[in-house]
Short mmCIF file of C-alpha atoms in Angstrom, two decimals:
data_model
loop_
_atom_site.label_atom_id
_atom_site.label_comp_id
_atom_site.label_asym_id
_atom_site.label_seq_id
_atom_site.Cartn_x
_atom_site.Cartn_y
_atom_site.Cartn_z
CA UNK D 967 -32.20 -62.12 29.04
CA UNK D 968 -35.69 -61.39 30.36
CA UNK D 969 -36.29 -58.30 32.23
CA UNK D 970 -39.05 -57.93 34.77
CA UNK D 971 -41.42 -55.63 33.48
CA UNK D 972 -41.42 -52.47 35.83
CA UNK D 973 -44.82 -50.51 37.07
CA UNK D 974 -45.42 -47.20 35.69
CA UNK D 975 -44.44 -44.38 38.25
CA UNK D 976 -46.92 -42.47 39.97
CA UNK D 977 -48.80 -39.35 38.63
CA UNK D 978 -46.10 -37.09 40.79
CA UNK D 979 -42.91 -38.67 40.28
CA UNK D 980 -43.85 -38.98 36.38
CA UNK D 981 -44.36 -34.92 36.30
CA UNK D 982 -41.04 -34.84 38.28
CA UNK D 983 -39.21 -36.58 35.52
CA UNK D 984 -41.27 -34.54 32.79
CA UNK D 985 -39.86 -31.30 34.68
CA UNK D 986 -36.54 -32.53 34.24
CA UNK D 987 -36.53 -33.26 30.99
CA UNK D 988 -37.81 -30.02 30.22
CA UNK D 989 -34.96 -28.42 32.14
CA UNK D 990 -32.68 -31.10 30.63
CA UNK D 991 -34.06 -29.52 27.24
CA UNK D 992 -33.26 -25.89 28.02
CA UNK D 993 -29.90 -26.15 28.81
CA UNK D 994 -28.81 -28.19 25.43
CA UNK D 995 -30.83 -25.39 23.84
CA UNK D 996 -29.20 -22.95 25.82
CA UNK D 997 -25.61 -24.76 25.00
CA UNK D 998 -26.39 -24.53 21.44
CA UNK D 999 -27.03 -20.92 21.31
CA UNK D 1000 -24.33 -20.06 22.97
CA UNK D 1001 -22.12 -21.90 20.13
CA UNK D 1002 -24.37 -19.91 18.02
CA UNK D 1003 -23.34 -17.06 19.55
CA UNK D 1004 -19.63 -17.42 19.18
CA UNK D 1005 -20.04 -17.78 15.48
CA UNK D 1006 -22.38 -14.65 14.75
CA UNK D 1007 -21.31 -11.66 14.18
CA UNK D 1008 -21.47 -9.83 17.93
CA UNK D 1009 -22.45 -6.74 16.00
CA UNK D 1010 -25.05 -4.58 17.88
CA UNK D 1011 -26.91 -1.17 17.47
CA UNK D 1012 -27.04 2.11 19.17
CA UNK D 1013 -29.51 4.25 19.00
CA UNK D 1014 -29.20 8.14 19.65
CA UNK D 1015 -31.63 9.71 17.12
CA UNK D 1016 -35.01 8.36 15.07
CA UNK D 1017 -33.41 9.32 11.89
CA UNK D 1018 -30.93 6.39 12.04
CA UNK D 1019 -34.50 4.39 11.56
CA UNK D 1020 -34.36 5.76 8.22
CA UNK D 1021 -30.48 4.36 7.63
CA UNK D 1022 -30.83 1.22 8.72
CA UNK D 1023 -34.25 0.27 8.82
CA UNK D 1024 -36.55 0.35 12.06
CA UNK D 1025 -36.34 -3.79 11.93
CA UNK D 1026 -32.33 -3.48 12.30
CA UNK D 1027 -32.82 -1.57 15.37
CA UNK D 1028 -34.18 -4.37 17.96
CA UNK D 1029 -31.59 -5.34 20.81
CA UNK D 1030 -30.12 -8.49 18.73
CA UNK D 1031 -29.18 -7.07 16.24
CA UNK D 1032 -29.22 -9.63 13.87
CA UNK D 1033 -28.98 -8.44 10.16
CA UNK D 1034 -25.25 -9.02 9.55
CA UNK D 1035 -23.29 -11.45 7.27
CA UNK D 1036 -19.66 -12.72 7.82
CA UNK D 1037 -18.01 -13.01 5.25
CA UNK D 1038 -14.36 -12.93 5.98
CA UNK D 1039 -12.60 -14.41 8.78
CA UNK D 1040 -9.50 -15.38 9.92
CA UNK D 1041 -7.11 -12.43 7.82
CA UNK D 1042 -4.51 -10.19 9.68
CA UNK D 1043 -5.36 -7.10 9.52
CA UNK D 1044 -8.59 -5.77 6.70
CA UNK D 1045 -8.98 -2.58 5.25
CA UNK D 1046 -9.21 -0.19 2.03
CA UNK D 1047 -12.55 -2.24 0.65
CA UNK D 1048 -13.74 -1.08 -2.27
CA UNK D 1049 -16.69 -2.22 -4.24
CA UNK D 1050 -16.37 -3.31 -7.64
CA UNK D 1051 -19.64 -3.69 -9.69
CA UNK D 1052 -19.04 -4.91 -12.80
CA UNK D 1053 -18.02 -7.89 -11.30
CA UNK D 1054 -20.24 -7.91 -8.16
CA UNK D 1055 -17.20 -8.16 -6.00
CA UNK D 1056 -15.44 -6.42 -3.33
CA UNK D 1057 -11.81 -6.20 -3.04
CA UNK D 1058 -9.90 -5.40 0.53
CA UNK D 1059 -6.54 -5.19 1.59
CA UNK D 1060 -4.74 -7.21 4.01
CA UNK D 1061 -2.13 -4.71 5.30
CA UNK D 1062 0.15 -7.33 7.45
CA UNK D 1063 -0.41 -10.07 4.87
CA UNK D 1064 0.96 -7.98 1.93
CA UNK D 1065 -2.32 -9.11 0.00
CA UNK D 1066 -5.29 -8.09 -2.21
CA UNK D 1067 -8.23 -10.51 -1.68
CA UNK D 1068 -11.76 -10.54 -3.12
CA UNK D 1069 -14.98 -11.55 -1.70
CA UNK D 1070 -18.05 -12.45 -4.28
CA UNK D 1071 -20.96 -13.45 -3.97
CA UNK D 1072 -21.82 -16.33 -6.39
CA UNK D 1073 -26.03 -17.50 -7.50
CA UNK D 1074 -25.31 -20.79 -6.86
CA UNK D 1075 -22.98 -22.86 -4.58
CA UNK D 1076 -19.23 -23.70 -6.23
CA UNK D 1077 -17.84 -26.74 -4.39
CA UNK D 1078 -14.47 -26.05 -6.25
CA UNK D 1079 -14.20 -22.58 -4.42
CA UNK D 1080 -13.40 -21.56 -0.91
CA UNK D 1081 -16.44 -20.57 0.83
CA UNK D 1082 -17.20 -17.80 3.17
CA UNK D 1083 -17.94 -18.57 6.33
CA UNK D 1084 -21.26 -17.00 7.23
CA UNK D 1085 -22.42 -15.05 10.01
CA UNK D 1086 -25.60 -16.61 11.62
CA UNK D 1087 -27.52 -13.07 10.16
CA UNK D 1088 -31.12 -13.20 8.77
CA UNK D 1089 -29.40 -12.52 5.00
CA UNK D 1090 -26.37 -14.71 4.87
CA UNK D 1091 -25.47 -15.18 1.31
CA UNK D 1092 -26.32 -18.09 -0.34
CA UNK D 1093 -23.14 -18.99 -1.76
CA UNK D 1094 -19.36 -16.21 -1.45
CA UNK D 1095 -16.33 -16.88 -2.37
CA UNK D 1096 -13.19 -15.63 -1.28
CA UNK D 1097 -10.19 -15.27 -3.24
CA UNK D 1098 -6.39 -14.17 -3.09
CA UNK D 1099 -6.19 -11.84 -6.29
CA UNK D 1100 -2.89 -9.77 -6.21
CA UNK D 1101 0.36 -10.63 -3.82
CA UNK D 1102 2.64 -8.56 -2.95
CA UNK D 1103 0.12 -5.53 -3.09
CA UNK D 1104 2.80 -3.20 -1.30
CA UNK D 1105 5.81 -4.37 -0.61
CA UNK D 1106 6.93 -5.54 -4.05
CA UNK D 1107 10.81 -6.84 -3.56
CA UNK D 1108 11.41 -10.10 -2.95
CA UNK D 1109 13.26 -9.68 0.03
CA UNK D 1110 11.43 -9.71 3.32
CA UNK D 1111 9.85 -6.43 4.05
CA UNK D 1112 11.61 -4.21 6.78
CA UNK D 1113 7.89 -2.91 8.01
CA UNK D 1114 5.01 -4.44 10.15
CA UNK D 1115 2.82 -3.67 7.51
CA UNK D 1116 4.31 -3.64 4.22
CA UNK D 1117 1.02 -4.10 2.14
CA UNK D 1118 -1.75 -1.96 0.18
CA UNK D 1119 -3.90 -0.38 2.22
CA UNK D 1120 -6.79 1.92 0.97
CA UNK D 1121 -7.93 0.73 -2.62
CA UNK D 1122 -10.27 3.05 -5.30
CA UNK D 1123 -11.41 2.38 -8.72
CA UNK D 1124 -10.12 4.85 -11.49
CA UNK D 1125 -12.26 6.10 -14.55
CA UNK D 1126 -9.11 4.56 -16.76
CA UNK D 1127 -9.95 0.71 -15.84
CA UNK D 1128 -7.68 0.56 -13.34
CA UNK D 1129 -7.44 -0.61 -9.53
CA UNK D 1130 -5.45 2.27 -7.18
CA UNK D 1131 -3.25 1.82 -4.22
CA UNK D 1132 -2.49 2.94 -1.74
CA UNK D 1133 1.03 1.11 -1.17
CA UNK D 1134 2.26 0.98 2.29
CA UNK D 1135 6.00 -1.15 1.46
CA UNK D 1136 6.65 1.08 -2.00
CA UNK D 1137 5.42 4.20 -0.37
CA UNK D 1138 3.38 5.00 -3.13
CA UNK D 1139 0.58 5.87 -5.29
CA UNK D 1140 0.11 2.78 -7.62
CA UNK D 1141 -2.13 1.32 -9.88
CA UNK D 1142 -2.87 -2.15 -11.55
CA UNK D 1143 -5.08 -2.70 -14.60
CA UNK D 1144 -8.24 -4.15 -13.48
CA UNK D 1145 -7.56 -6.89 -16.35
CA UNK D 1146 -4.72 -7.81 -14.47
CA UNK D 1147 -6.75 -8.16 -11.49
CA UNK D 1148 -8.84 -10.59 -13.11
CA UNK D 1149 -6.03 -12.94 -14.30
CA UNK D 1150 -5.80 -13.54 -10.61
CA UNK D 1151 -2.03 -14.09 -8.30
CA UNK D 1152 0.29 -11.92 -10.04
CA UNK D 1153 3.43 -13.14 -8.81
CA UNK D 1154 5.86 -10.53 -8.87
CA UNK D 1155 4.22 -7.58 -8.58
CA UNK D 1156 5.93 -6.13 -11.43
CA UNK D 1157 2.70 -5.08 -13.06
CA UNK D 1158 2.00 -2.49 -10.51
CA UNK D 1159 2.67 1.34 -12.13
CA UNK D 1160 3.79 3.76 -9.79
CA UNK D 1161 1.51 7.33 -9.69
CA UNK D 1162 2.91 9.39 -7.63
CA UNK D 1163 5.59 8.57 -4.98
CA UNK D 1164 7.54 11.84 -3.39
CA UNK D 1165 6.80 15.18 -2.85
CA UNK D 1166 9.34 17.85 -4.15
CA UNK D 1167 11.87 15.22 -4.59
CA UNK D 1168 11.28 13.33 -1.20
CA UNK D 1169 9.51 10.09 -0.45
CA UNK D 1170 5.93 10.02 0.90
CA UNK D 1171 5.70 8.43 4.48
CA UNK D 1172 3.09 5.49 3.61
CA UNK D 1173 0.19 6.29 1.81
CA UNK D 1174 -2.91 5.14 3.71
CA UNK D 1175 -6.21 6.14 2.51
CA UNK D 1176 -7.25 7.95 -1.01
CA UNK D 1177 -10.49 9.34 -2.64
CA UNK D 1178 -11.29 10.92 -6.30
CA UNK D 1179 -13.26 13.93 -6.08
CA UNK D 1180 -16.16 13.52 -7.55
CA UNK D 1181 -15.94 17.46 -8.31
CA UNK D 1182 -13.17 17.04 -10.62
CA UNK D 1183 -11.51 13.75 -11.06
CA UNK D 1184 -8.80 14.66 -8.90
CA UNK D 1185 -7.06 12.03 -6.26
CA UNK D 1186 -6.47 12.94 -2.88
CA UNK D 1187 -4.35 11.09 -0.14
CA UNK D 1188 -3.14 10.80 3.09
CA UNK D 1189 0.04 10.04 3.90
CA UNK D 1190 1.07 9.45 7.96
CA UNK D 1191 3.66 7.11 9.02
CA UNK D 1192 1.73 3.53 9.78
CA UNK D 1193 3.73 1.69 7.12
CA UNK D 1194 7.40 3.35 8.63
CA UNK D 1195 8.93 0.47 11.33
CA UNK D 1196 9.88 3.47 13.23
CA UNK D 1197 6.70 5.82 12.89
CA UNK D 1198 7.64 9.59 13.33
CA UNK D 1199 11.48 8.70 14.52
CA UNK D 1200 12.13 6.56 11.32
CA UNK D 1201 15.59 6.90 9.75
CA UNK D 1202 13.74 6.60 6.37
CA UNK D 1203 11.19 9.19 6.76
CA UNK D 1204 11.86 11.68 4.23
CA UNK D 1205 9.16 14.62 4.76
CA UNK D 1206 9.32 15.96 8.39
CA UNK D 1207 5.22 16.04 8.49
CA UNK D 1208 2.30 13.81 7.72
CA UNK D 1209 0.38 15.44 4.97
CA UNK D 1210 -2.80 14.83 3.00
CA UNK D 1211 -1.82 15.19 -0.88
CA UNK D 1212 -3.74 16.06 -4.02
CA UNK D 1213 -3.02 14.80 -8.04
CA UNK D 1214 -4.62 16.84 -10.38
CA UNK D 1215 -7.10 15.00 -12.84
CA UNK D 1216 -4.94 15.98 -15.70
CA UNK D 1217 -1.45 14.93 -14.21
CA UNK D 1218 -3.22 11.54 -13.11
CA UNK D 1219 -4.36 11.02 -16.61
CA UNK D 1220 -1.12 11.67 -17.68
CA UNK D 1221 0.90 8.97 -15.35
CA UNK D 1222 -1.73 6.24 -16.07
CA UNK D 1223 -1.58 7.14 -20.24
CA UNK D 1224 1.60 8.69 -20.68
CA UNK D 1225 4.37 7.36 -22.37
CA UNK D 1226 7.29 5.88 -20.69
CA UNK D 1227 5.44 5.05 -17.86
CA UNK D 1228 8.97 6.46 -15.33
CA UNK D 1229 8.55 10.09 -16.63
CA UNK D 1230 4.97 9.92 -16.50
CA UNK D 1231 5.08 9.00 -12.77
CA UNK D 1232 8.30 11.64 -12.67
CA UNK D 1233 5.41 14.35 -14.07
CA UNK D 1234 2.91 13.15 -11.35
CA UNK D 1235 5.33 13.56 -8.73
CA UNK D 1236 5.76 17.27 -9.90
CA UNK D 1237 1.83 17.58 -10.07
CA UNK D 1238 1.59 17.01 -6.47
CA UNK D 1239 0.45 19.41 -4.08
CA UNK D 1240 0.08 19.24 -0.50
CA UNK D 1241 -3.37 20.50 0.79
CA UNK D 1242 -2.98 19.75 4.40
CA UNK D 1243 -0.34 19.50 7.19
CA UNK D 1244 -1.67 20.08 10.54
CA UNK D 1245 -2.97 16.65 11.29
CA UNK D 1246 -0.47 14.54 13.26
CA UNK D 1247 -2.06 11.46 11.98
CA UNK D 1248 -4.13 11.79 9.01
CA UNK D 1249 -6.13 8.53 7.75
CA UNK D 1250 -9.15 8.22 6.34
CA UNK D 1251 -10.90 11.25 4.08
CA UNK D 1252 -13.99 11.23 1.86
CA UNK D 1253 -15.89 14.09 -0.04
CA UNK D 1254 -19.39 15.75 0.37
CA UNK D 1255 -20.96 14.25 -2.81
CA UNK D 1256 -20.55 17.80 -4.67
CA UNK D 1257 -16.68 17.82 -4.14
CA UNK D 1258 -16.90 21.35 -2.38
CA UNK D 1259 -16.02 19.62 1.34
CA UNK D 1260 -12.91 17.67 2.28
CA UNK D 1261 -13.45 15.54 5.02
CA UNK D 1262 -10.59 13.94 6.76
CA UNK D 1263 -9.86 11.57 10.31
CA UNK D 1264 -6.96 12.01 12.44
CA UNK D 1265 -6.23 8.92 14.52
CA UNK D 1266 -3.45 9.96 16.92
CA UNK D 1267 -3.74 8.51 20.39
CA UNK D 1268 -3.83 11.89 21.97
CA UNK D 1269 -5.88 13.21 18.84
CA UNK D 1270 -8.74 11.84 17.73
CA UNK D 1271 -10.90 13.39 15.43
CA UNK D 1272 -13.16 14.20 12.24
CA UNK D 1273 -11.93 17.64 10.24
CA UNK D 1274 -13.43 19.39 7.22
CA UNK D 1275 -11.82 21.54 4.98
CA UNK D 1276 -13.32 23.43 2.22
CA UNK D 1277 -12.50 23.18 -1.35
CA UNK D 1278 -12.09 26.11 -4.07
CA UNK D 1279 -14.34 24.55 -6.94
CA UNK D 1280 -12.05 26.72 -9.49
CA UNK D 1281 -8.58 25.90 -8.11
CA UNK D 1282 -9.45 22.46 -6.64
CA UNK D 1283 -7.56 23.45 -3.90
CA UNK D 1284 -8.33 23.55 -0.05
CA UNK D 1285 -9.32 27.21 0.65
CA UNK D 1286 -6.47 29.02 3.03
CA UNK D 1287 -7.09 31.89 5.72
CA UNK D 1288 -6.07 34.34 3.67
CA UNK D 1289 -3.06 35.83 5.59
CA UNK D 1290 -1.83 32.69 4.64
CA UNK D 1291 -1.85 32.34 1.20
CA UNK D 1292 1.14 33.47 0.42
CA UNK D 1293 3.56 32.50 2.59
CA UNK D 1294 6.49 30.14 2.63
CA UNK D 1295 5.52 27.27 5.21
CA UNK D 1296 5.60 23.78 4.33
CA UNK D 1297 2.48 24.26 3.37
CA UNK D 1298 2.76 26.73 0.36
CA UNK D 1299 3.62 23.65 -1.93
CA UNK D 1300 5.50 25.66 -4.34
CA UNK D 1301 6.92 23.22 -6.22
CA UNK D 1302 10.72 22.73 -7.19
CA UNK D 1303 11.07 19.82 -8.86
CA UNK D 1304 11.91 20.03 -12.84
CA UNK D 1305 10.13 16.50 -14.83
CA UNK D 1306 14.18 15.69 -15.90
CA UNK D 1307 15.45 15.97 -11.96
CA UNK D 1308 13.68 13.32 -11.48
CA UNK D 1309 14.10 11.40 -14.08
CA UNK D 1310 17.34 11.48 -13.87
CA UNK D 1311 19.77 9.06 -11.65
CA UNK D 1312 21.10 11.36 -9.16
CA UNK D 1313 17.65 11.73 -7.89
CA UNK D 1314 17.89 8.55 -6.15
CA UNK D 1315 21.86 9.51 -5.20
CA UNK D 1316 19.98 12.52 -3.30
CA UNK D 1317 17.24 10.89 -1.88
CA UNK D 1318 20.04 8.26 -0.61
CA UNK D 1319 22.13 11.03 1.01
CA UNK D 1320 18.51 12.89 2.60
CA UNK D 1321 18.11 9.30 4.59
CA UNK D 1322 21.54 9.08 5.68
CA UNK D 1323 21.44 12.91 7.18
CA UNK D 1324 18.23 12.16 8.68
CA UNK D 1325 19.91 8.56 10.41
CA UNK D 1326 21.93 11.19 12.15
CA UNK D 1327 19.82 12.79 14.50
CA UNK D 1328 15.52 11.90 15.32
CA UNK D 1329 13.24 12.81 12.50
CA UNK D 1330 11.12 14.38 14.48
CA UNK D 1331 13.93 16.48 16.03
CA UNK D 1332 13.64 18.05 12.23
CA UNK D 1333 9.93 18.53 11.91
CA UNK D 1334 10.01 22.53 11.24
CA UNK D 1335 6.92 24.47 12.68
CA UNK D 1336 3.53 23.26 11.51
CA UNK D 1337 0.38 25.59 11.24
CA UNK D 1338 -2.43 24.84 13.24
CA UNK D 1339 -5.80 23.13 12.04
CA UNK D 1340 -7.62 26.89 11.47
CA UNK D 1341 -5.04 28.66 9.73
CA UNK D 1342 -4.28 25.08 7.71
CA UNK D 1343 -8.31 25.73 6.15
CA UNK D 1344 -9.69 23.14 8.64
CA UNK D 1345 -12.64 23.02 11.34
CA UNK D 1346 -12.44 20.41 13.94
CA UNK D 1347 -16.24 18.29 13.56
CA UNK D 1348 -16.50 15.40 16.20
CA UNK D 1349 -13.45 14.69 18.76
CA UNK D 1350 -13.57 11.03 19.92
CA UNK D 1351 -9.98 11.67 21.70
CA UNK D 1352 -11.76 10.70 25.46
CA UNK D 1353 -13.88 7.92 24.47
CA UNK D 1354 -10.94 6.16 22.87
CA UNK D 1355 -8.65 6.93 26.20
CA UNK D 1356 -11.53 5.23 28.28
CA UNK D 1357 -11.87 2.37 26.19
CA UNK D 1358 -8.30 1.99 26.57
CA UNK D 1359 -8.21 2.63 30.21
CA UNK D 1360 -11.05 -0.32 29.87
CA UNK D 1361 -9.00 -2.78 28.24
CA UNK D 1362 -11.24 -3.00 25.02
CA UNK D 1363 -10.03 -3.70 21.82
CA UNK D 1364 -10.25 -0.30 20.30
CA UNK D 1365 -8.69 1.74 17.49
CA UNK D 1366 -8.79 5.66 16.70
CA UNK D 1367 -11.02 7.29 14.09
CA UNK D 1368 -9.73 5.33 10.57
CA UNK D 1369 -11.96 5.12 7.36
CA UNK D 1370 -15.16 6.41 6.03
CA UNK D 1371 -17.51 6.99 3.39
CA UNK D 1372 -20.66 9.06 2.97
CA UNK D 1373 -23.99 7.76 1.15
CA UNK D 1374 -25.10 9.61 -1.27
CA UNK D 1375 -27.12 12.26 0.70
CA UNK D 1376 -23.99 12.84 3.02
CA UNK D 1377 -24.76 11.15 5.60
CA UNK D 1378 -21.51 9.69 7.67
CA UNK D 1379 -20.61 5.86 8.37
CA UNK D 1380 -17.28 6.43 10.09
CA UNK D 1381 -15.28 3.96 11.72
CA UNK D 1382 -13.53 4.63 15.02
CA UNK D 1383 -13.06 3.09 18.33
CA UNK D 1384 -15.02 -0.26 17.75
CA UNK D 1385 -18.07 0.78 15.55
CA UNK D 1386 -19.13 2.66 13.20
CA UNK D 1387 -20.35 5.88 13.70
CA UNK D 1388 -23.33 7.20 12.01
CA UNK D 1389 -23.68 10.94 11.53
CA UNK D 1390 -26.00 13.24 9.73
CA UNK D 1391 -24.07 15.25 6.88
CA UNK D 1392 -21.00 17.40 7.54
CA UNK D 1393 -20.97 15.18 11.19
CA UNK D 1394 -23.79 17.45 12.56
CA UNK D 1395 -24.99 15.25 14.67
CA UNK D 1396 -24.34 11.60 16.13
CA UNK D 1397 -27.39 9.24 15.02
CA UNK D 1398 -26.12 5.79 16.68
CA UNK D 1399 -23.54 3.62 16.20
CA UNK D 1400 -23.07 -0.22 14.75
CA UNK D 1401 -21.27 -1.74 17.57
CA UNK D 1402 -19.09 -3.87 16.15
CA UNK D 1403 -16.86 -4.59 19.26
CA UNK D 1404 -13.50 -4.85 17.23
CA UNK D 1405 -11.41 -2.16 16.05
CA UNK D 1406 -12.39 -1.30 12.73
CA UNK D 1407 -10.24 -0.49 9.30
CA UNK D 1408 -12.50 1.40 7.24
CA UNK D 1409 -16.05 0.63 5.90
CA UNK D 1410 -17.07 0.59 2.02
CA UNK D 1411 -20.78 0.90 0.31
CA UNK D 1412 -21.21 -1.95 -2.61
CA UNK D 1413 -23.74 -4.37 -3.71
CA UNK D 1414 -25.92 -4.45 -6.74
CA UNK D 1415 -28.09 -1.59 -5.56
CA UNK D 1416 -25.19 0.34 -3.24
CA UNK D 1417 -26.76 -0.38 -0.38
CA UNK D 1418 -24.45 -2.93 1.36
CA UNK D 1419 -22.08 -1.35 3.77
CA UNK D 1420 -18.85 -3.48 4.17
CA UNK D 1421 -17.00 -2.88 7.40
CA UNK D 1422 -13.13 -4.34 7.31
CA UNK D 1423 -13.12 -5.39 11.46
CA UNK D 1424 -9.75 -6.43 12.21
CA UNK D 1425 -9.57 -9.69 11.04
CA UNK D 1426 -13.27 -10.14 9.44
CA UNK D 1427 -14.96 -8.28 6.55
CA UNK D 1428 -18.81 -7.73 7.68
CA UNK D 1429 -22.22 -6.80 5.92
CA UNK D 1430 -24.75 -4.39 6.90
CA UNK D 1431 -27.75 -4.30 4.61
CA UNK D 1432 -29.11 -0.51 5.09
CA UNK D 1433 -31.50 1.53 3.54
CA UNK D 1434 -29.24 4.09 2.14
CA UNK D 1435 -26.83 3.82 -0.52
CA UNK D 1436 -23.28 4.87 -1.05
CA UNK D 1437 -22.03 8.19 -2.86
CA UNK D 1438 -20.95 7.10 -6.68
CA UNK D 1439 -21.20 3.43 -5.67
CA UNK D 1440 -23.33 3.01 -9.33
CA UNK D 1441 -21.08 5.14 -10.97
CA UNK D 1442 -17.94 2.72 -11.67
#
């Protein structure tokens, strides 16, 4: 059929219809940022001191923020990343999933590999994978676990070759050959070696965060009551306090290398001291890069805080007020608790009768009296405890202060609320903050040079290139 050919429209209506167009234009450009949008990362930055230029570079600092990678979505709940750099790879925890994954980032693109979905940043990686490497990673029984989150939760890297956990489920210290790790899924769980796992003959709460310190090889941990179903008023919970622990180097080398692996966890167990008890909620904890500084969060809803504590560089201990030294608190960790007790099988007959006394009446209804933060050795740094309420109050989706780790000049990338904080050593002062928006798990430095800063964000794992790099992040 032949159409009439039509005139062309005058000069006015023609810039009409150009006008249009052009607004026609802007809105599918619009549209499509928007879907942009949803996909990037939502991470911004806030800046309350020039030195943060230094951190994260005076580029990073512009209102869209814009120098993040995603790369890890869709998990339960992240946390305990650690950076592994032999094999260029970062491992993390997935607490509710009862899972160890890994997150690498390959030269060239593997079509045979899951791949990371990237963030819309100006460095997403060319080609990540992401892999399930060890499950169960806390709750090792076959039968469902009786917890919300029965998995690992902070991970480390020993100087013996292998990976450390911290096992929520197991409520212990455990470790896994890092060969192991490599052969991938490993069924069972069976390979995991149990550390340490009670305290004068009772069992720890749920281990949640650990560090080595770097002044002496020894491991530290926290242990509060995330992983019990019933928190504080658990029938299980064995010790009537959340404490943060401490394995001497020696009695750690001794578990991982000594032979039969049961007594040389039993000997551990013996080994352990307990530094600190006045934190309701004790979490994540980190070291001054020459060992001589404990640093450790508290995330209780009505406490929510940063803490240091000093530590005797003889002794290896946390360093007492001294009318406290000697005295007979549940703090004096004089330990009672012979290598053969528990070795032998009536320990578990008496840790069997301790639960059933304590299914007779509220744990906490047992909790004898706790000393406070000064006389436990500690100073309170940077109290969050009213931002968090507000952001509450707000309807945000916040958390309390959780993990941390300090580069290698001290400086502080904590996570709390929903970013993570940057302070200048020993929390001195508040530089700025990498909004995030999400609560956060814990944050980990990595990357061929140690510069990468890995935040676990709820669900996501995240990548801030900085200008700083890690404490010992070369050293593994």
């Amino acid at each position: 059929m032949h159409l009439p050919r039509r005139r062309a429209p005058p000069p006015m209506f023609a810039f009409s219809i150009l006008c249009l167009g052009y607004v026609l234009l802007s809105m599918i450009s619009t549209s499509s940022n928007a879907a942009l949008d949803e996909g990037s990362s939502g991470v911004s930055i806030e800046r309350l001191d020039p030195r943060l230029d230094a951190l994260l570079g005076a580029e990073n600092l512009a209102a869209s923020f814009n120098a993040v990678d995603v790369l890890v979505r869709g998990r339960l709940w992240t946390e305990g990343p650690v950076f592994w750099p032999s094999e260029n790879t970062l491992l993390f925890s997935d607490v509710r999933d009862n899972a160890i994954y890994s997150w690498r980032e390959e030269e060239e693109e593997d079509t045979e590999k899951t791949k990371t979905e990237k963030g819309h940043g100006t460095s997403s990686p060319p080609g990540s994978v992401v892999a399930e490497l060890v499950r169960p990673s806390g709750w090792l029984s076959a039968s469902e676990a009786p917890m919300w989150e029965p998995g690992s939760n902070g991970l480390a890297l020993d100087a013996f070759g292998n990976l450390v956990a911290a096992q929520h489920g197991e409520r212990q210290i455990a470790r896994l050959p890092l060969s192991e790790v490599l052969g991938g899924n490993n069924g069972s769980g069976r390979t995991f070696r149990a550390v340490a796992s009670r305290f004068q003959g009772k069992r720890f709460n749920s281990p949640n965060d650990l560090a080595f310190n770097p002044l002496n090889g020894d491991l530290w941990f926290t242990d509060p009551v995330y992983g019990l179903e019933g928190y504080d008023d658990d029938p299980k919970k064995e010790l009537m306090f959340q404490g943060v622990f401490r394995i001497p180097a020696a009695a750690y080398k001794e578990a991982v290398e000594g032979e039969p692996a049961a007594a040389a966890a039993a000997a551990a167990d013996c080994a352990v001291t307990l530094e600190v008890s006045a934190l309701s909620s004790p979490n994540g904890l980190a070291f001054s890069p020459d060992g001589e500084t404990l640093f450790v969060s508290n995330s209780g809803k009505e406490a929510s805080f940063w803490a240091s504590f000093a530590v005797d560089r003889v002794s290896g201990r946390v360093v007492k007020k001294k009318e406290n030294e000697s005295d007979e608190s549940v703090n004096s960790n004089n330990r009672t608790c012979p290598v053969s007790s528990l070795s032998a099988p009536s320990a578990s007959a008496a840790a069997a009768a301790l639960a059933r006394a304590a299914a007779a009446t509220r744990a906490s209804d047992l909790r004898p009296p706790l000393p406070s933060l000064e006389e436990d050795g500690g100073q309170k740094l940077f109290d969050v405890t009213e931002e968090l309420k507000k952001a509450r109050a707000a309807g945000r989706t916040v958390g309390a202060c959780d993990g941390f780790k300090l580069d290698e000049r001290g400086n502080v990338f904590a996570s709390a609320i929903d970013s993570v904080y940057v302070f200048s050593p020993r929390f001195e002062t508040l530089l700025g903050k990498i909004v995030v928006g999400d609560k956060l798990g814990n944050v980990a430095f990595g990357g061929k040079k140690g510069e990468d800063l890995f935040i676990a964000a709820n669900s996501r794992i995240l990548r801030v290139r900085t200008r700083t790099r890690g404490e010992g992040t070369l050293r593994k």
